[in-house]
């Protein structure tokens, strides 16, 4: 596929003229760069990144694009086939989004090592040998740009640092599709090289080769092997251990935000390594994604005058005592957020399907939940309303919901992204079509 | 087909892969084209490449050359005992930067009611722990090397040392 280094495509005089303009370029000295190392790192990414891509695109489906719940709203054909996001298993979104964020973070050291391993190609001279070569380099700009863009925006977003000043959802989603295309093209063009490179040495033998016996890979014309390598200061297995150690370090510092409250503290550099500022260990001591103060709801609105409005065949109004007098159901369900963190709690309240029946729409096609918070609302599918564990929760862990957790009442639906589990519910409208 | 190879410089498969990539990128651009801040997105996209390739990489490569030049080869090579904790510190600094420097704290407070107060101190402790573990392993290796007979030392320590490095992938987070 790749032309011989001495061979130029059409128009050859142009590319030859460019080649003669050689500026001073860095001299590469690492004795470890070579097709084998690059291939091994590439194959690790080939195994891991598709999982990150698919779980990310599934998150878009979980937000309910068919009900207008996904951001960005109009993505043309660039989405997975849309289906009603299931409610079972209840930890589904916790798993997919935990994988998306967790695996994405764990692969960062591999991405950095891969970029280190191929950086001589960035400065290779001549920069362009044919139109095909120029086009391929453009796809590489898209590849490297999009993966770094996805990493940077994702890493900032899970730490609530919106310094970039644009919509995270729109940018991260668009960047993902740039990456999908560039990644697919790169795999199509390079997979044979990667397989050949990985087969060029035995992994088992590399793992037994100490520093004293480490020699550079033979130069295969790929442009990765240094012409005048320095003496090695690390073996090839040392590099693999370093990258693997980096992955373990990141996993150890981030998995706690997804795995649950017993090990939450291990994510001690992430916001979700903590529960609440008070951390009193009480029934309401688990993380939130919006505080009551931030909702700007007046305190009086959640006082004794609060009423729940049900709309369906007609309208009904219930106060909190009336809700508490209805049949109560208890379920242990996760709140799982797009930032990858999650928390599993025991919720009690009224089944949404009972409320639908009360509203005169026992078989709703969908429902819209509105919050006391200005503009906050979320749509639910029929399956999400009718699941036996889908609740308008009044209590958590045996206590009334705290204001931060949505008092007087909040939605909790199995496997529904946390942001759609509306808090401070004011009204539920059950729709029959 | 031969003409394509002559003018384009590669076969039809190559061309199709490139066109597919560009088509998806165009579709992705269409998603955000209506967003008035798309130039900011583009700037971040390009800045990500430039900062990695022309700032981050030269910085750590130059740092590594300084390090290898500064550490002449003692009986037990020390270079990786500096490299590994430094890389651990650098990686965690980049990944957890917002918490460490307290950037975006108002948004965090609105979302979670939490501040970034403890993060910088915790990160420094983590860095200190990684450095301490690395130094401890180095000390053990030096002591082990001293016990060996002086004439065999150079050779044995080399092999042994690398073995330890691979067996001890990277100092993990501090004991909790």
GROMACS .gro file of C-alpha atoms in nm, chain A residues 59-73 169 377-380 416-417 419-420:
model
   24
   59UNK     CA    1  -2.550   0.644   2.602
   60UNK     CA    2  -2.705   0.859   2.330
   61UNK     CA    3  -2.977   0.596   2.281
   62UNK     CA    4  -3.027   0.568   2.658
   63UNK     CA    5  -3.109   0.940   2.668
   64UNK     CA    6  -3.413   0.869   2.449
   65UNK     CA    7  -3.363   1.052   2.117
   66UNK     CA    8  -3.706   0.930   2.001
   67UNK     CA    9  -3.862   1.133   2.286
   68UNK     CA   10  -3.639   1.435   2.229
   69UNK     CA   11  -3.430   1.354   2.534
   70UNK     CA   12  -3.088   1.321   2.368
   71UNK     CA   13  -2.834   1.597   2.304
   72UNK     CA   14  -2.747   1.699   2.033
   73UNK     CA   15  -3.101   1.667   1.898
  169UNK     CA   16  -2.260   1.686   2.454
  377UNK     CA   17  -3.825   1.789   3.249
  378UNK     CA   18  -3.769   1.441   3.110
  379UNK     CA   19  -3.970   1.201   2.898
  380UNK     CA   20  -4.014   0.832   2.980
  416UNK     CA   21  -3.241   0.526   3.322
  417UNK     CA   22  -2.954   0.780   3.300
  419UNK     CA   23  -3.013   1.311   3.470
  420UNK     CA   24  -3.356   1.186   3.358
   0.00000   0.00000   0.00000
